[in-house]
PDB file of C-alpha atoms in Angstrom:
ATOM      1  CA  UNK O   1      43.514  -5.080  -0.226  1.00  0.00           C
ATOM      2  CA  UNK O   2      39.691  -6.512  -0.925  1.00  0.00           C
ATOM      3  CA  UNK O   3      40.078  -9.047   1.325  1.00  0.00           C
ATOM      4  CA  UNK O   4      41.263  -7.045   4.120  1.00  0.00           C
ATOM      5  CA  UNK O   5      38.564  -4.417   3.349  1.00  0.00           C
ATOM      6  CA  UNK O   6      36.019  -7.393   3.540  1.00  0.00           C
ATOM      7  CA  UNK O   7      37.190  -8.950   6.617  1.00  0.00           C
ATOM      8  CA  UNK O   8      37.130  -5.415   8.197  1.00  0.00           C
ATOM      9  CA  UNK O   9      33.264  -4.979   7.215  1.00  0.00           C
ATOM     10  CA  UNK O  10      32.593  -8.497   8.673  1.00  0.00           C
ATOM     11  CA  UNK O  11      34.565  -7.985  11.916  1.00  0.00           C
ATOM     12  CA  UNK O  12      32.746  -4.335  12.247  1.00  0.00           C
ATOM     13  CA  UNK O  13      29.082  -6.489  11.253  1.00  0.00           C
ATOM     14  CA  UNK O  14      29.898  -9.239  14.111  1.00  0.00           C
ATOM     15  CA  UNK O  15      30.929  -6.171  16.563  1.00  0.00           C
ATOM     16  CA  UNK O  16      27.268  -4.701  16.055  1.00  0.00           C
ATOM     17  CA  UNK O  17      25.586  -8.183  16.009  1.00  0.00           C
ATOM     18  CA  UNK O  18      22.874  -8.901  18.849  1.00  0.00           C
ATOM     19  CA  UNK O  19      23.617 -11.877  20.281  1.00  0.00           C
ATOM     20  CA  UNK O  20      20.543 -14.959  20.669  1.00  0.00           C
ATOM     21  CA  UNK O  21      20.142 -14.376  24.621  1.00  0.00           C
ATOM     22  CA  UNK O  22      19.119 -10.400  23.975  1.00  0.00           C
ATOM     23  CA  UNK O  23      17.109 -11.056  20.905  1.00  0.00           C
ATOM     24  CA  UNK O  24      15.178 -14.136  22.428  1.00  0.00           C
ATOM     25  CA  UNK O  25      15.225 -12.018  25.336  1.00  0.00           C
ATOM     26  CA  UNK O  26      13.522  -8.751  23.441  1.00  0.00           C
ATOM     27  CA  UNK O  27      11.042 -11.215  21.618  1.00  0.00           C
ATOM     28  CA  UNK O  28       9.720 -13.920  24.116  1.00  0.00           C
ATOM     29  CA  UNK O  29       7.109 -10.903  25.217  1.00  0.00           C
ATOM     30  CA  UNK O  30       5.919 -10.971  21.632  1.00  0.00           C
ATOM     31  CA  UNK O  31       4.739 -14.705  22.259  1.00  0.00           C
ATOM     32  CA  UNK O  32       1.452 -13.607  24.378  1.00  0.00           C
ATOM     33  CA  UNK O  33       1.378 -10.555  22.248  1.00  0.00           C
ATOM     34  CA  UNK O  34       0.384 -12.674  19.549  1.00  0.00           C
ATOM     35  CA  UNK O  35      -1.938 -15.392  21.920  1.00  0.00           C
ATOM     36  CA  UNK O  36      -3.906 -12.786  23.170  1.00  0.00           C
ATOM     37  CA  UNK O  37      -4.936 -10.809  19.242  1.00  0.00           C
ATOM     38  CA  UNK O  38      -6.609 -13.530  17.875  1.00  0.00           C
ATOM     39  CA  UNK O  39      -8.578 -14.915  19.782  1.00  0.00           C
ATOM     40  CA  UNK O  40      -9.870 -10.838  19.966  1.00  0.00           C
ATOM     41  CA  UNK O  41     -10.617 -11.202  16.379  1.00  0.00           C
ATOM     42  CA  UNK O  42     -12.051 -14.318  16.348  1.00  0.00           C
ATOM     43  CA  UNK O  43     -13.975 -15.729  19.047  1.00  0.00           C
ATOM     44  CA  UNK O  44     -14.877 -12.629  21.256  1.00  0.00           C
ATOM     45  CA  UNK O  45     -17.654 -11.677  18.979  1.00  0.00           C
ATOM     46  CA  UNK O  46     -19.271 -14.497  18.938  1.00  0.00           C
ATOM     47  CA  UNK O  47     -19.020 -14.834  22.603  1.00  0.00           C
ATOM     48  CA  UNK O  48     -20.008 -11.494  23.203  1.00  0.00           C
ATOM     49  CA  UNK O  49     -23.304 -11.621  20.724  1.00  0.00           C
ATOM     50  CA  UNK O  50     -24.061 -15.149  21.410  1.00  0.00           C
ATOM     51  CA  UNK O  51     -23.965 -16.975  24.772  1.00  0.00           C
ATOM     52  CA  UNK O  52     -23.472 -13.147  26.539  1.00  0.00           C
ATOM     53  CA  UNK O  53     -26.250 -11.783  24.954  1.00  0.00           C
ATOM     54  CA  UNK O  54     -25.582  -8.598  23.647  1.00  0.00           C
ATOM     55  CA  UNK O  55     -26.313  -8.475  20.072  1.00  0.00           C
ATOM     56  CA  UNK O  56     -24.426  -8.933  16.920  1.00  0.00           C
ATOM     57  CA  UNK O  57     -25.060  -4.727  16.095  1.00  0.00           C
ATOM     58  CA  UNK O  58     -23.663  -3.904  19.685  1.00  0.00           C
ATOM     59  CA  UNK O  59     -20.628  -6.066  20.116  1.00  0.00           C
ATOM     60  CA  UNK O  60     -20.235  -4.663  16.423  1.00  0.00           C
ATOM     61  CA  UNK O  61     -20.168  -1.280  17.181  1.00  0.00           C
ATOM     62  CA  UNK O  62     -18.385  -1.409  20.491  1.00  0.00           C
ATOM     63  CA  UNK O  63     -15.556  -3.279  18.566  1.00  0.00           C
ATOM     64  CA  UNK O  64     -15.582  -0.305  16.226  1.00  0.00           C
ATOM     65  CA  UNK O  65     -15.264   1.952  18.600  1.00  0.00           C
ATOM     66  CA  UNK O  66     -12.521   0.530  20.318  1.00  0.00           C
ATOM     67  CA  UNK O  67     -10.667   0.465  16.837  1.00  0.00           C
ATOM     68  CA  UNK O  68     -11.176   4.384  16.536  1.00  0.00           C
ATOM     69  CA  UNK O  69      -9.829   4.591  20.291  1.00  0.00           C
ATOM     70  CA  UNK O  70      -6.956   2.666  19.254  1.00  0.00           C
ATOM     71  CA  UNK O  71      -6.356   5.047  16.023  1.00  0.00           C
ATOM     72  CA  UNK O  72      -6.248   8.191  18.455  1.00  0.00           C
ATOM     73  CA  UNK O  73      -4.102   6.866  20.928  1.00  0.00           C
ATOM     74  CA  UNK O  74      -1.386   5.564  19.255  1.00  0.00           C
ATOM     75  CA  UNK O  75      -0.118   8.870  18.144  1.00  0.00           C
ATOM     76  CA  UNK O  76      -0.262  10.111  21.414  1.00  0.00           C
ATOM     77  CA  UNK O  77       1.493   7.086  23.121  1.00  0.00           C
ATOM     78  CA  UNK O  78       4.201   7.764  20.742  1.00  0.00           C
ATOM     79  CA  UNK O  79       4.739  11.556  21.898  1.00  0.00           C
ATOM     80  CA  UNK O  80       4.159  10.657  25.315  1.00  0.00           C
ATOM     81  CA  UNK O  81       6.984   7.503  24.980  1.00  0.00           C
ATOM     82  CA  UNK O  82       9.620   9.776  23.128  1.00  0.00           C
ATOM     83  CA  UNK O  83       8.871  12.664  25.800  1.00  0.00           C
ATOM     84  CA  UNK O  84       9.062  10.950  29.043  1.00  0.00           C
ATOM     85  CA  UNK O  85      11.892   8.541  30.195  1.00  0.00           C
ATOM     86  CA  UNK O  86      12.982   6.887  33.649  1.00  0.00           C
ATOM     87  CA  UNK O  87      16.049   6.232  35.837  1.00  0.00           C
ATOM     88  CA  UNK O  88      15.267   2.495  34.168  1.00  0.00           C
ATOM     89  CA  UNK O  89      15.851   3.900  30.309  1.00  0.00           C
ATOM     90  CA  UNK O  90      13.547   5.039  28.034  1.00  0.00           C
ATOM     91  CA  UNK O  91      11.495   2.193  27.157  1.00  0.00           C
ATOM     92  CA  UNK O  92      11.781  -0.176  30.086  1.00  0.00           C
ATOM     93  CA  UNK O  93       9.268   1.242  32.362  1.00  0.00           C
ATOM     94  CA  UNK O  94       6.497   1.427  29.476  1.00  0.00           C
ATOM     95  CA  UNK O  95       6.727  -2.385  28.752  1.00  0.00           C
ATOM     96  CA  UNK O  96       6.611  -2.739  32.836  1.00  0.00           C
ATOM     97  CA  UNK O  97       3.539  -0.412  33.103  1.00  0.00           C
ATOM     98  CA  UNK O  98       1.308  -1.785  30.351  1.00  0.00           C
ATOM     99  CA  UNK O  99       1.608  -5.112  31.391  1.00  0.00           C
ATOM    100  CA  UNK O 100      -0.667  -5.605  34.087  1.00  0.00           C
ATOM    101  CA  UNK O 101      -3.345  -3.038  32.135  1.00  0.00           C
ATOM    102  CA  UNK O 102      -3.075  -5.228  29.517  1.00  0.00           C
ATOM    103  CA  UNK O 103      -3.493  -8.626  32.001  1.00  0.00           C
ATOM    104  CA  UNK O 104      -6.260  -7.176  34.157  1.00  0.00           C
ATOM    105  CA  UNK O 105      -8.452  -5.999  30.687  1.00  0.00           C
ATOM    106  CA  UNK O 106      -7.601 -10.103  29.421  1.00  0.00           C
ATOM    107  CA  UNK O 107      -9.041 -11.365  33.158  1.00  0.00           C
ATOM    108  CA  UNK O 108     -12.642  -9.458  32.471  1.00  0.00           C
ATOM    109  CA  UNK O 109     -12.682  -9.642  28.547  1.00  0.00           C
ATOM    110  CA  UNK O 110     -11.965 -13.310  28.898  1.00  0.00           C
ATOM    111  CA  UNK O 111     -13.467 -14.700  32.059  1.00  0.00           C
ATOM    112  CA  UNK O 112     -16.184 -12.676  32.186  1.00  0.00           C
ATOM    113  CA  UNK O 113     -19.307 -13.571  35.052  1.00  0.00           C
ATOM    114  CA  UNK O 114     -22.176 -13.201  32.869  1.00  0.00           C
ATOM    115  CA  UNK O 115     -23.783 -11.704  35.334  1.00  0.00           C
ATOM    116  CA  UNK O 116     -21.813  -8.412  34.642  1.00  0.00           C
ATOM    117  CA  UNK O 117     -21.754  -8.110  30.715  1.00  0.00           C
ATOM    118  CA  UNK O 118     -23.318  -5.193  29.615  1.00  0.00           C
ATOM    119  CA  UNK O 119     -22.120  -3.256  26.782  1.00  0.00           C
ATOM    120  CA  UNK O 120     -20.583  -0.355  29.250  1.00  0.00           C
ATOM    121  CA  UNK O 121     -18.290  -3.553  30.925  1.00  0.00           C
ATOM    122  CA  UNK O 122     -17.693  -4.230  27.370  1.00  0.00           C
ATOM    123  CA  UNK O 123     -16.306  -0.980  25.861  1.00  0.00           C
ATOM    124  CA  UNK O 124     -14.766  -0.005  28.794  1.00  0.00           C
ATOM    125  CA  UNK O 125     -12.428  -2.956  28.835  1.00  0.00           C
ATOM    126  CA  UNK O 126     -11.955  -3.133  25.190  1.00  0.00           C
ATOM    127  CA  UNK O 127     -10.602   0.662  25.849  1.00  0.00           C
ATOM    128  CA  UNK O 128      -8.088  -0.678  28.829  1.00  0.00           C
ATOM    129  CA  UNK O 129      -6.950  -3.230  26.413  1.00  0.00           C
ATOM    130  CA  UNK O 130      -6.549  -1.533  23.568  1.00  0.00           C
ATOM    131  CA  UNK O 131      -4.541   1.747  25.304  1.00  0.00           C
ATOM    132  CA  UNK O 132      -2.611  -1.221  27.650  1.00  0.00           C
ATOM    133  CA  UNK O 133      -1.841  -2.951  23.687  1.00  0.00           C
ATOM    134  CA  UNK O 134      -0.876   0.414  22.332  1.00  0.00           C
ATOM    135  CA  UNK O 135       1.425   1.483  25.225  1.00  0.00           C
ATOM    136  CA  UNK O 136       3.297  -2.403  25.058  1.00  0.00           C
ATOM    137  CA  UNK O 137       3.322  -2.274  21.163  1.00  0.00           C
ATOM    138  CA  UNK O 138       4.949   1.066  20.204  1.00  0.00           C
ATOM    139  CA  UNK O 139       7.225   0.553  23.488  1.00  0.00           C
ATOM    140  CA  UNK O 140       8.805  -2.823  22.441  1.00  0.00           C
ATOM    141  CA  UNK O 141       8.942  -1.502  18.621  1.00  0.00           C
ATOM    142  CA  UNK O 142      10.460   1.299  19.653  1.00  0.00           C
ATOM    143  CA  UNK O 143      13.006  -0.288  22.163  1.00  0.00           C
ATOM    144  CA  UNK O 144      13.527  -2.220  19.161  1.00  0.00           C
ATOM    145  CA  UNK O 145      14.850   0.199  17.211  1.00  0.00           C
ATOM    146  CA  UNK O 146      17.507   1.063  19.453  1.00  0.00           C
ATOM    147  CA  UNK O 147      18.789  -2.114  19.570  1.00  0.00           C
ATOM    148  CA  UNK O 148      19.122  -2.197  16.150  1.00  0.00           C
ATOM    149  CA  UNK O 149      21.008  -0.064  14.114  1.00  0.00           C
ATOM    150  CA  UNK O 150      21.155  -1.322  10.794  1.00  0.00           C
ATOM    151  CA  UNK O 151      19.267  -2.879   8.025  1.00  0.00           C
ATOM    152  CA  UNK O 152      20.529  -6.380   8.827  1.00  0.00           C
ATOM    153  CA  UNK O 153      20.152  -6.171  12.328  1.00  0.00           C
ATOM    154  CA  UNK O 154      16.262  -4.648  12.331  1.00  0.00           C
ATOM    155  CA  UNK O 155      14.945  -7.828   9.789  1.00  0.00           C
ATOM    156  CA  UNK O 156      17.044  -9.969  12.363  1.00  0.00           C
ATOM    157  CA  UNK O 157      15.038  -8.566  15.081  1.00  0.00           C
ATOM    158  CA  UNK O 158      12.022  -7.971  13.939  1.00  0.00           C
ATOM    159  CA  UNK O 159      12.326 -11.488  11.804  1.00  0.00           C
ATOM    160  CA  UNK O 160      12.815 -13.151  15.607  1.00  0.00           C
ATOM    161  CA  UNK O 161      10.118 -10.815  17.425  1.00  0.00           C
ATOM    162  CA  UNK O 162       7.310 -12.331  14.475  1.00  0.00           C
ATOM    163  CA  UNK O 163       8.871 -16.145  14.971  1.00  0.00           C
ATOM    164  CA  UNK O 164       7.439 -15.879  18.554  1.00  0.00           C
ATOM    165  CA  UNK O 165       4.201 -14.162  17.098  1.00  0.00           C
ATOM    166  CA  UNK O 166       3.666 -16.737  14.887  1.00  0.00           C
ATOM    167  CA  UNK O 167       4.163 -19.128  17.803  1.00  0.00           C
ATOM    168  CA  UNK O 168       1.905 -17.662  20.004  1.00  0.00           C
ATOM    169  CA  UNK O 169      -1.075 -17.689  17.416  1.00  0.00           C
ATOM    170  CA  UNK O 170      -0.563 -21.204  16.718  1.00  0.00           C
ATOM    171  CA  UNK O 171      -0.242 -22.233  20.870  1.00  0.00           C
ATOM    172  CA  UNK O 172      -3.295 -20.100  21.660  1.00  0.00           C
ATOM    173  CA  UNK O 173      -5.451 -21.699  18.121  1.00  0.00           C
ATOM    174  CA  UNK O 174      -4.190 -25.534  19.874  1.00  0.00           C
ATOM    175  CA  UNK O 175      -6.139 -24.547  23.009  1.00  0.00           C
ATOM    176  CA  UNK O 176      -9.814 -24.797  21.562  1.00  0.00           C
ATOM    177  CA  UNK O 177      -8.997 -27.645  19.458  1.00  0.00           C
ATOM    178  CA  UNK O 178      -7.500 -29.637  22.169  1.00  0.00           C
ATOM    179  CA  UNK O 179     -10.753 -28.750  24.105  1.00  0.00           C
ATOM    180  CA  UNK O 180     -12.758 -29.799  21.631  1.00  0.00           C
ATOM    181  CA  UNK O 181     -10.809 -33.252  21.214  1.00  0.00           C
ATOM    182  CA  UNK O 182     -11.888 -34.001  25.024  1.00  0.00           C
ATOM    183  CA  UNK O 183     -15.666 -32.683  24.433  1.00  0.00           C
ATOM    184  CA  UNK O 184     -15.497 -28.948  26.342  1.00  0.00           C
ATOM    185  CA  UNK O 185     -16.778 -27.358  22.935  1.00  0.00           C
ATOM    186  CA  UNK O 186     -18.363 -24.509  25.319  1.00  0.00           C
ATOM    187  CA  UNK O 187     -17.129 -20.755  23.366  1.00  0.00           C
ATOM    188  CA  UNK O 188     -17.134 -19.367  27.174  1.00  0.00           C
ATOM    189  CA  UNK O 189     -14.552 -22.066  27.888  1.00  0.00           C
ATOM    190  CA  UNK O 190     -12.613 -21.777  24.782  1.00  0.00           C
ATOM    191  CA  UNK O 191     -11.952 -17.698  25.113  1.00  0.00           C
ATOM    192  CA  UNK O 192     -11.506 -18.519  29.183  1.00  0.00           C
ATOM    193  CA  UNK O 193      -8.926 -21.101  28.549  1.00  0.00           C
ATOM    194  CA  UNK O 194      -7.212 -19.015  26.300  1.00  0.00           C
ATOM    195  CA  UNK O 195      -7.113 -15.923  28.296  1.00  0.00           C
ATOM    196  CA  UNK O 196      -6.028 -18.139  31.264  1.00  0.00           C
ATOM    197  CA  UNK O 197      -3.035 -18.770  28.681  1.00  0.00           C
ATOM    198  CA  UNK O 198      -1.956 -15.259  28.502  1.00  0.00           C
ATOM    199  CA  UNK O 199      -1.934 -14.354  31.337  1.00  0.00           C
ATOM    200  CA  UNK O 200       0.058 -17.227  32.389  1.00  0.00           C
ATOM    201  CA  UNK O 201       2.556 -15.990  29.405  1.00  0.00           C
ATOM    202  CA  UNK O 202       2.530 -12.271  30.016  1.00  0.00           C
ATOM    203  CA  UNK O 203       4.470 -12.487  33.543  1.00  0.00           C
ATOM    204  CA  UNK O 204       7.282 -15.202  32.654  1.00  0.00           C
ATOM    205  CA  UNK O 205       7.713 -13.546  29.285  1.00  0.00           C
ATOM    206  CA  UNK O 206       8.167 -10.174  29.960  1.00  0.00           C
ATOM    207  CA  UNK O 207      10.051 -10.861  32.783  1.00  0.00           C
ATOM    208  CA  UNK O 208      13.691 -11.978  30.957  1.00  0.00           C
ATOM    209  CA  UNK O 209      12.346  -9.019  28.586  1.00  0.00           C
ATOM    210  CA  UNK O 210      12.924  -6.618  31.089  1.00  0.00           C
ATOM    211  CA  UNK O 211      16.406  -7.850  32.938  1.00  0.00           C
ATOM    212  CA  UNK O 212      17.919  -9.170  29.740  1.00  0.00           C
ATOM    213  CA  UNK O 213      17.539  -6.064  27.121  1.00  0.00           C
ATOM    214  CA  UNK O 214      19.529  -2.818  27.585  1.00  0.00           C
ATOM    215  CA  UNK O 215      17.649   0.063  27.013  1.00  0.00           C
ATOM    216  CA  UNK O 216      18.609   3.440  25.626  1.00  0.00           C
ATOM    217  CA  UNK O 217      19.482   6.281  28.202  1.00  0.00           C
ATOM    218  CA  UNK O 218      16.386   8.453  28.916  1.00  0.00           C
ATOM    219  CA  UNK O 219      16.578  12.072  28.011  1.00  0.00           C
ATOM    220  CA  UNK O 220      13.889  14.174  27.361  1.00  0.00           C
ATOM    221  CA  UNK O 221      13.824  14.155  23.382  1.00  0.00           C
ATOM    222  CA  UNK O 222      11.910  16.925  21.108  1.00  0.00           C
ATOM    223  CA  UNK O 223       8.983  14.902  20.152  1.00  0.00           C
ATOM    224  CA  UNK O 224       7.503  16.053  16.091  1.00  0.00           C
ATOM    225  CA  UNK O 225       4.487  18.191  16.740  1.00  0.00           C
ATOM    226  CA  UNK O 226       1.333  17.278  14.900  1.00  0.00           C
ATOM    227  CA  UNK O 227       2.248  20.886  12.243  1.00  0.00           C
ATOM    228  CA  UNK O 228       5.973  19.113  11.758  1.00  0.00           C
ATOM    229  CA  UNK O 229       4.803  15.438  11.319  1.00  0.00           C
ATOM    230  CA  UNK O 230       2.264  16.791   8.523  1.00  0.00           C
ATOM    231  CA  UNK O 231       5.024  17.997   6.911  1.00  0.00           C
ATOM    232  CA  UNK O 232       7.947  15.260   7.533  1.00  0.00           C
ATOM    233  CA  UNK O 233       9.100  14.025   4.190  1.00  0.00           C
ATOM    234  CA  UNK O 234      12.280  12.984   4.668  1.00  0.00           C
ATOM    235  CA  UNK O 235      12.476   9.725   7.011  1.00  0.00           C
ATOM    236  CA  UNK O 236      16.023   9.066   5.916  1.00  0.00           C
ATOM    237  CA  UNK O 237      18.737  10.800   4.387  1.00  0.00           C
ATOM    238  CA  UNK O 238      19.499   7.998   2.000  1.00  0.00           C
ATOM    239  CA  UNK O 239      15.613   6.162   1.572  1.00  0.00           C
ATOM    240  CA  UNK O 240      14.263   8.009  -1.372  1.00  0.00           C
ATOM    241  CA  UNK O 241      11.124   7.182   0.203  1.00  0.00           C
ATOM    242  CA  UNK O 242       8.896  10.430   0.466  1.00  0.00           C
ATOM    243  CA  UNK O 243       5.687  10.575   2.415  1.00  0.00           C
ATOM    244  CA  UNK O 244       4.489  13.228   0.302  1.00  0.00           C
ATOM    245  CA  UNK O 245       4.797  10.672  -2.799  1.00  0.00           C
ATOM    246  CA  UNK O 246       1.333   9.004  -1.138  1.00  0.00           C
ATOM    247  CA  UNK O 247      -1.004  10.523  -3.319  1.00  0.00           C
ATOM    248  CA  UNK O 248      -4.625   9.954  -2.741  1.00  0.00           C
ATOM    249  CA  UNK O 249      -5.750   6.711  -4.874  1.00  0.00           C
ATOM    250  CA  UNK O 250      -2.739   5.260  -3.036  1.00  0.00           C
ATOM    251  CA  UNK O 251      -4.270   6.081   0.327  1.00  0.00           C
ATOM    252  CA  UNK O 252      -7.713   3.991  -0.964  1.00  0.00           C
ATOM    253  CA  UNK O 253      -5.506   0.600  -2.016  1.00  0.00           C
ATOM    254  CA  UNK O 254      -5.248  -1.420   0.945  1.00  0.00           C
ATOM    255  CA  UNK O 255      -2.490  -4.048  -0.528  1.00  0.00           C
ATOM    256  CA  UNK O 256      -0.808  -1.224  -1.701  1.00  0.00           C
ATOM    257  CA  UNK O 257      -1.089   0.933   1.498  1.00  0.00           C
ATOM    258  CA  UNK O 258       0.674  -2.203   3.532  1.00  0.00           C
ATOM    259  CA  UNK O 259       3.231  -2.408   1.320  1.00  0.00           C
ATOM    260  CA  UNK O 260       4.401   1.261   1.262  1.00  0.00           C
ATOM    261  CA  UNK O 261       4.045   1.438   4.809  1.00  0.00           C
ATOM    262  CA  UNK O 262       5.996  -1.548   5.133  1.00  0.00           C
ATOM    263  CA  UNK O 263       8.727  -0.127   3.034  1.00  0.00           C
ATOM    264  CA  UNK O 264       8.795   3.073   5.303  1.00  0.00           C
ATOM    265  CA  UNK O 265       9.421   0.750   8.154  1.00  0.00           C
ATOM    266  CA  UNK O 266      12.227  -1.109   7.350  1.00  0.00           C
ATOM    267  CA  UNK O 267      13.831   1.960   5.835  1.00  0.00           C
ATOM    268  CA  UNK O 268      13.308   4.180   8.618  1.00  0.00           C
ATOM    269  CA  UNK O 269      16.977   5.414  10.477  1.00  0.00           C
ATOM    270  CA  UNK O 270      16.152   3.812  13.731  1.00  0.00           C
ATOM    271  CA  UNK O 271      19.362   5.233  15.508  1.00  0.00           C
ATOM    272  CA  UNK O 272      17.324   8.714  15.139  1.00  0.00           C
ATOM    273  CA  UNK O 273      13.586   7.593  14.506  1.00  0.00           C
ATOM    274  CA  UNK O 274      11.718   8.270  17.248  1.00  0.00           C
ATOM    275  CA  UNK O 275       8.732   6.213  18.513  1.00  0.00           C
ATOM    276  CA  UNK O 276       6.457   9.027  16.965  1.00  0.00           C
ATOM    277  CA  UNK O 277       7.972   8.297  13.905  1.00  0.00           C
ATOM    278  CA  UNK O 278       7.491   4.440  13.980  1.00  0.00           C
ATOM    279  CA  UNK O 279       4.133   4.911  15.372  1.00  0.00           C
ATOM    280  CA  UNK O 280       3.265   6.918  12.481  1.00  0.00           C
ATOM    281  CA  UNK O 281       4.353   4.415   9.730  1.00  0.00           C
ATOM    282  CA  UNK O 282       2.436   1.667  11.728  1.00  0.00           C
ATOM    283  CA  UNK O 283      -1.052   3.648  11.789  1.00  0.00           C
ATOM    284  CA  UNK O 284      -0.611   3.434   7.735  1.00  0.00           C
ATOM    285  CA  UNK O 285      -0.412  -0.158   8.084  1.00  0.00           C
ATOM    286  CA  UNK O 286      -3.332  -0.453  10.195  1.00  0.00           C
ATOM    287  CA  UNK O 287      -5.779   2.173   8.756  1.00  0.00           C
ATOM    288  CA  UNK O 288      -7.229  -0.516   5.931  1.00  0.00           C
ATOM    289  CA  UNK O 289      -8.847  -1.982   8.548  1.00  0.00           C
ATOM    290  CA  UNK O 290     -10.793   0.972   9.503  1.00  0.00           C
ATOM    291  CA  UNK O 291     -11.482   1.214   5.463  1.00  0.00           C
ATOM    292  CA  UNK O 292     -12.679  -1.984   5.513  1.00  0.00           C
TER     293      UNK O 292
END
């Protein structure tokens, strides 16, 4: 009787599996994903308050800024991706749209003519990218989550989608190395060659990404208002995990503010979890670095 009650559970597990073509599929778009963040965070500044000429202070604050833009609008992506559908599914048509905002803010971030930098051409593109990042990230997390329907399955997709982040981080790092090696040490040339890379990647990644991956059946879903998310405890009916447990001191520790909203992540019920929801539980994870 065990063993039939075991090889039941296994046949129902390998029923539910995702099979390597959709989950290579789902993640390959998570390879420029990953390309295009650090150089953001590592050689834009100096580009930008260096060779460009706009000042340590300004390229500071417009980063800031853009960071504060980014904290606003992913809340309201997430309402606005739970809300509003297609004929294409409910995700689909997000990935497709932020896509080229996200390739056209990489062209004049990147491969900028000097002539143009000011801080205006600055902040305004940081703002494209960042709402064109937002609108791909919760998207594809979301999307995600409806492939997925169990534990096992989410840290076998997710555990895939960061392989290819990882990836992309270490192809886009090779790129001023290798220039280096054949004596192009130029920063201009460096972030250039590097955006050239993503947007190379974007297109023929996102591309089996979108005809590979079902996608859930749009329908117009209630979306949490802002008065129920305050008060959303609960994310699952078997977690134990309680947003109202945060308490204060918690909300100051940044390795212990990752970690619990970690935990919420990969407990959350993603067969019912909306994006708001997942969007929610990543803006814990991001807020240290607005605390510094």
């Amino acid at each position: 009787h065990f063993l039939s009650v075991v090889a039941g559970c296994l046949a129902v597990r390998m029923q539910n599996q995702i099979n390597n073509k959709v989950l290579a599929s789902y993640s390959m778009v998570a390879l420029p994903i990953g390309a295009m963040a650090m150089p953001i965070a590592i050689y834009l500044p100096p580009l930008y308050s260096g060779s460009l000429g706009l000042g340590l202070a300004t390229v500071g604050l417009i980063f800031t800024l853009a960071r504060v833009w980014d904290l606003v609008t992913d809340p309201i992506m997430g309402i606005v991706i739970d809300r509003y559908g297609s004929r294409w599914g409910q995700y689909k048509h997000w990935v497709a749209l932020a896509i080229p905002m996200v390739m056209l803010a990489i062209y004049k971030i990147f491969i900028p003519n000097p002539a143009d930098v000011t801080a205006i051409y600055l902040g305004v593109w940081m703002l494209v990218l960042y709402l064109g990042y937002t609108m791909l990230s919760i998207a594809h997390n979301s999307w995600g989550s409806f492939l997925a329907d169990d534990y096992d399955e989410r840290s076998r997709l997710f555990g895939w989608r960061e392989i290819f982040i990882i990836i992309g981080m270490i192809f886009v790092l090779a790129i001023p190395a290798t220039m280096d090696f054949f004596g192009q040490s130029s920063t201009h040339n460096k972030v250039a060659g590097m955006g050239l890379f993503c947007l190379i990647l974007f297109p023929l990644t996102v591309i089996p990404t979108l005809v590979a991956v079902p996608d859930k059946v749009a329908e117009r879903s209630e979306a949490l208002g802002w008065q129920d998310m305050a008060v959303y405890s609960d994310l699952t009916p078997y977690s134990g995990v309680y947003l109202r447990q945060i308490s204060p001191p918690l909300l100051l520790s940044q390795p212990q503010l990752r970690f619990t909203s970690f935990s919420l992540l990969m407990r959350l019920n993603f067969r019912t979890t909306q994006a708001w929801h997942c969007c929610f539980t990543l803006l814990l994870a991001f807020s240290p670095c607005l605390l510094g």
